[in-house]
Amino acid sequence: MTLVQTNEASEDVRDLPEVLRRAIADGYLVPGTKLVERELAVKYGVGRTAVRDALRHLAAERIVVLTENRGARVRELDYAEAADIYDIRAVLEGLAGELFAVRGSASAKKLFAESFEPVRKALESSDTTATLLATDVFYGYLLTGAGNTELHEAVNRLHVRINQIRRVSLSMKDRSEPTIEALQGIVNAILAGDPVRARLACIDHVRASAVATLPVLAAQELGP
């Protein structure tokens, strides 16, 4: 698999690592995609040194794999890593829900609730890309509402891998309805200002997703 076209040709590439990070998180560059320095340099209008530095940056974050004489590629999903990320997500998102329920202003909670509707519509239409984008907005409001900068940054560091795992989850049949119900439960708990219910709703959603998705990742890793 080689580099695919994205809709980011006009992107401001002063922060090329972030541009590539977002392309990977949004699914334009899927796991296993070869990242050819020459192609990236032409696409983003930068020198190959800038591309090389960006790829090294992403390799340090374990988003990209650099192999001698074989170049770079987007890291494939790993079952053990996905399981670890689910564990971390349960703790961090549970805390975010708890804090938002207590600390969030009425206006912040209103925006959060309104951000759920695009997620619901995207899930119902089985539009994976739209769902990922809307989900990013939804969780952005959740984390901002929690009012904890360190928590927000901790989740952001996992953003690419979380979205890669979500894409696998969204490809599964019969996941839309339980996901909608779970996210609605989170919204309801936060609007009610109930920190315990909000924390548990976030944790239960992550754990349910893990139960559904991890066996798929395990099967993919084992191969045919």
CSV table of C-alpha atoms in Angstrom, one decimal:
chain,number,residue,atom,x,y,z
A,1,MET,CA,0.0,0.0,0.0
A,2,THR,CA,1.4,3.4,-1.0
A,3,LEU,CA,0.6,7.0,-0.1
A,4,VAL,CA,-3.0,8.0,-0.9
A,5,GLN,CA,-4.3,11.3,-1.9
A,6,THR,CA,-5.9,13.4,0.8
A,7,ASN,CA,-7.8,16.7,0.8
A,8,GLU,CA,-4.9,18.5,2.6
A,9,ALA,CA,-2.8,19.7,-0.3
A,10,SER,CA,-3.3,23.3,0.7
A,11,GLU,CA,-2.4,22.6,4.3
A,12,ASP,CA,-0.1,24.9,6.2
A,13,VAL,CA,2.9,22.6,6.6
A,14,ARG,CA,5.0,24.6,9.0
A,15,ASP,CA,4.2,21.8,11.4
A,16,LEU,CA,4.5,18.8,9.1
A,17,PRO,CA,4.5,16.2,11.9
A,18,GLU,CA,1.0,17.5,13.0
A,19,VAL,CA,-0.2,17.5,9.4
A,20,LEU,CA,0.8,13.9,8.9
A,21,ARG,CA,-0.4,12.9,12.4
A,22,ARG,CA,-3.9,14.2,11.5
A,23,ALA,CA,-3.9,12.5,8.2
A,24,ILE,CA,-3.2,9.2,9.9
A,25,ALA,CA,-5.7,9.8,12.7
A,26,ASP,CA,-8.4,10.7,10.1
A,27,GLY,CA,-7.7,7.5,8.2
A,28,TYR,CA,-6.3,9.1,5.0
A,29,LEU,CA,-3.1,7.2,5.7
A,30,VAL,CA,-4.1,3.8,7.0
A,31,PRO,CA,-1.9,1.3,9.0
A,32,GLY,CA,0.7,-0.2,6.6
A,33,THR,CA,0.8,2.8,4.2
A,34,LYS,CA,4.3,3.4,2.8
A,35,LEU,CA,5.4,7.0,3.4
A,36,VAL,CA,7.7,7.9,0.5
A,37,GLU,CA,9.8,11.0,1.2
A,38,ARG,CA,9.7,12.1,-2.4
A,39,GLU,CA,5.9,11.9,-2.7
A,40,LEU,CA,5.4,13.7,0.6
A,41,ALA,CA,7.8,16.4,-0.3
A,42,VAL,CA,6.0,17.1,-3.6
A,43,LYS,CA,2.5,16.8,-2.0
A,44,TYR,CA,3.2,19.3,0.8
A,45,GLY,CA,5.7,21.5,-1.1
A,46,VAL,CA,8.5,21.0,1.3
A,47,GLY,CA,12.1,19.7,1.2
A,48,ARG,CA,12.9,16.1,1.8
A,49,THR,CA,14.9,17.1,4.9
A,50,ALA,CA,11.7,18.5,6.4
A,51,VAL,CA,9.9,15.2,5.5
A,52,ARG,CA,12.7,13.1,7.0
A,53,ASP,CA,12.6,15.1,10.2
A,54,ALA,CA,8.8,14.8,10.4
A,55,LEU,CA,9.0,11.0,9.9
A,56,ARG,CA,11.6,10.7,12.6
A,57,HIS,CA,9.4,12.7,14.9
A,58,LEU,CA,6.5,10.4,14.3
A,59,ALA,CA,8.7,7.4,14.7
A,60,ALA,CA,9.6,8.6,18.2
A,61,GLU,CA,5.9,8.7,19.0
A,62,ARG,CA,5.5,5.1,17.6
A,63,ILE,CA,3.1,6.3,15.0
A,64,VAL,CA,5.4,5.5,12.1
A,65,VAL,CA,7.9,2.7,11.7
A,66,LEU,CA,11.3,3.5,10.1
A,67,THR,CA,13.1,0.4,8.6
A,68,GLU,CA,16.6,0.6,7.2
A,69,ASN,CA,16.6,0.3,3.4
A,70,ARG,CA,12.8,0.0,3.4
A,71,GLY,CA,11.8,3.5,4.3
A,72,ALA,CA,8.8,4.5,6.5
A,73,ARG,CA,5.3,3.2,6.9
A,74,VAL,CA,2.3,3.9,9.2
A,75,ARG,CA,2.5,1.4,12.1
A,76,GLU,CA,0.0,-1.4,12.0
A,77,LEU,CA,-2.4,-2.0,14.8
A,78,ASP,CA,-1.1,-4.3,17.5
A,79,TYR,CA,-3.6,-6.2,19.7
A,80,ALA,CA,-1.6,-5.9,22.9
A,81,GLU,CA,-1.1,-2.1,22.4
A,82,ALA,CA,-4.9,-1.7,21.7
A,83,ALA,CA,-5.7,-3.6,24.9
A,84,ASP,CA,-3.4,-1.3,26.8
A,85,ILE,CA,-5.0,1.8,25.2
A,86,TYR,CA,-8.5,0.6,26.1
A,87,ASP,CA,-7.3,0.3,29.7
A,88,ILE,CA,-5.9,3.8,29.8
A,89,ARG,CA,-8.9,5.2,28.0
A,90,ALA,CA,-11.3,3.8,30.6
A,91,VAL,CA,-9.4,5.6,33.4
A,92,LEU,CA,-8.8,8.9,31.6
A,93,GLU,CA,-12.2,9.2,30.0
A,94,GLY,CA,-13.9,8.1,33.2
A,95,LEU,CA,-12.1,10.9,35.0
A,96,ALA,CA,-13.0,13.4,32.2
A,97,GLY,CA,-16.7,12.6,32.6
A,98,GLU,CA,-16.5,12.9,36.3
A,99,LEU,CA,-14.8,16.3,36.2
A,100,PHE,CA,-17.0,17.7,33.5
A,101,ALA,CA,-20.1,16.8,35.4
A,102,VAL,CA,-18.8,18.8,38.4
A,103,ARG,CA,-16.8,21.6,36.8
A,104,GLY,CA,-18.5,22.2,33.5
A,105,SER,CA,-20.4,25.4,32.9
A,106,ALA,CA,-24.0,25.3,31.6
A,107,SER,CA,-22.8,26.6,28.3
A,108,ALA,CA,-20.0,24.0,28.0
A,109,LYS,CA,-22.5,21.2,28.7
A,110,LYS,CA,-24.9,22.6,26.1
A,111,LEU,CA,-22.2,22.6,23.4
A,112,PHE,CA,-21.2,19.1,24.4
A,113,ALA,CA,-24.8,17.9,24.2
A,114,GLU,CA,-25.2,19.5,20.8
A,115,SER,CA,-22.0,17.9,19.5
A,116,PHE,CA,-23.6,14.5,20.0
A,117,GLU,CA,-26.2,14.9,17.2
A,118,PRO,CA,-23.6,14.9,14.4
A,119,VAL,CA,-22.1,11.7,15.9
A,120,ARG,CA,-25.5,10.1,16.0
A,121,LYS,CA,-26.3,11.0,12.4
A,122,ALA,CA,-22.9,9.8,11.1
A,123,LEU,CA,-23.3,6.5,13.0
A,124,GLU,CA,-26.8,5.9,11.7
A,125,SER,CA,-25.6,6.6,8.1
A,126,SER,CA,-22.6,4.3,8.6
A,127,ASP,CA,-20.2,7.1,7.5
A,128,THR,CA,-17.0,6.1,9.1
A,129,THR,CA,-15.0,9.2,8.2
A,130,ALA,CA,-17.8,11.6,9.3
A,131,THR,CA,-18.2,9.6,12.5
A,132,LEU,CA,-14.5,9.9,13.4
A,133,LEU,CA,-14.5,13.6,12.7
A,134,ALA,CA,-17.7,14.2,14.7
A,135,THR,CA,-16.4,12.0,17.5
A,136,ASP,CA,-13.2,14.1,17.7
A,137,VAL,CA,-15.4,17.2,18.3
A,138,PHE,CA,-17.5,15.3,20.9
A,139,TYR,CA,-14.5,14.2,22.9
A,140,GLY,CA,-12.9,17.6,22.4
A,141,TYR,CA,-15.8,19.2,24.3
A,142,LEU,CA,-15.7,16.4,26.9
A,143,LEU,CA,-12.0,16.9,27.6
A,144,THR,CA,-12.2,20.7,27.6
A,145,GLY,CA,-15.1,20.6,29.9
A,146,ALA,CA,-13.2,18.5,32.4
A,147,GLY,CA,-10.9,21.5,32.9
A,148,ASN,CA,-7.7,19.5,33.4
A,149,THR,CA,-4.9,20.4,31.0
A,150,GLU,CA,-2.8,17.3,31.9
A,151,LEU,CA,-5.7,15.0,31.3
A,152,HIS,CA,-6.4,16.6,28.0
A,153,GLU,CA,-2.8,16.3,26.9
A,154,ALA,CA,-2.6,12.7,28.0
A,155,VAL,CA,-5.5,11.7,25.8
A,156,ASN,CA,-4.3,13.8,22.9
A,157,ARG,CA,-1.0,11.8,22.9
A,158,LEU,CA,-3.1,8.7,22.2
A,159,HIS,CA,-5.3,10.3,19.6
A,160,VAL,CA,-3.9,8.7,16.5
A,161,ARG,CA,-4.0,5.2,18.0
A,162,ILE,CA,-7.4,5.7,19.4
A,163,ASN,CA,-8.8,6.7,16.1
A,164,GLN,CA,-7.1,3.8,14.3
A,165,ILE,CA,-8.8,1.5,16.8
A,166,ARG,CA,-12.1,3.3,16.4
A,167,ARG,CA,-12.0,2.8,12.7
A,168,VAL,CA,-11.8,-1.0,13.2
A,169,SER,CA,-14.7,-0.8,15.7
A,170,LEU,CA,-16.8,1.3,13.3
A,171,SER,CA,-16.3,-1.3,10.5
A,172,MET,CA,-18.1,-3.9,12.6
A,173,LYS,CA,-21.8,-4.6,12.1
A,174,ASP,CA,-24.3,-3.9,14.8
A,175,ARG,CA,-22.1,-1.4,16.7
A,176,SER,CA,-23.9,1.8,15.8
A,177,GLU,CA,-27.0,1.4,18.1
A,178,PRO,CA,-25.1,0.4,21.3
A,179,THR,CA,-22.5,3.2,20.6
A,180,ILE,CA,-25.3,5.8,20.3
A,181,GLU,CA,-26.9,4.5,23.5
A,182,ALA,CA,-23.6,4.6,25.3
A,183,LEU,CA,-22.7,8.2,24.2
A,184,GLN,CA,-26.2,9.4,25.0
A,185,GLY,CA,-25.8,8.0,28.5
A,186,ILE,CA,-22.6,10.0,28.9
A,187,VAL,CA,-24.3,13.1,27.8
A,188,ASN,CA,-27.3,12.6,30.1
A,189,ALA,CA,-25.1,12.0,33.1
A,190,ILE,CA,-23.0,15.1,32.5
A,191,LEU,CA,-26.1,17.3,31.9
A,192,ALA,CA,-27.5,16.0,35.2
A,193,GLY,CA,-24.3,17.0,36.9
A,194,ASP,CA,-23.8,13.4,38.3
A,195,PRO,CA,-20.1,12.7,38.5
A,196,VAL,CA,-20.4,9.1,39.6
A,197,ARG,CA,-22.8,8.2,36.8
A,198,ALA,CA,-20.8,10.2,34.2
A,199,ARG,CA,-17.6,8.4,35.2
A,200,LEU,CA,-19.2,5.0,35.0
A,201,ALA,CA,-20.9,5.8,31.7
A,202,CYS,CA,-17.6,6.7,30.1
A,203,ILE,CA,-15.9,3.6,31.5
A,204,ASP,CA,-18.7,1.3,30.5
A,205,HIS,CA,-18.6,2.6,26.9
A,206,VAL,CA,-14.8,2.0,26.6
A,207,ARG,CA,-15.1,-1.5,28.1
A,208,ALA,CA,-18.0,-2.4,25.8
A,209,SER,CA,-16.0,-1.2,22.8
A,210,ALA,CA,-13.0,-3.3,23.9
A,211,VAL,CA,-15.1,-6.4,24.3
A,212,ALA,CA,-16.4,-6.0,20.8
A,213,THR,CA,-13.2,-4.8,19.0
A,214,LEU,CA,-10.3,-6.7,20.6
A,215,PRO,CA,-11.3,-10.1,19.3
A,216,VAL,CA,-11.3,-8.6,15.8
A,217,LEU,CA,-7.9,-7.2,16.2
A,218,ALA,CA,-6.7,-10.5,17.6
A,219,ALA,CA,-8.0,-12.4,14.6
A,220,GLN,CA,-6.4,-9.9,12.2
A,221,GLU,CA,-3.1,-10.4,14.0
A,222,LEU,CA,-3.3,-14.2,13.7
A,223,GLY,CA,-4.1,-13.9,10.0
A,224,PRO,CA,-5.9,-16.5,7.8
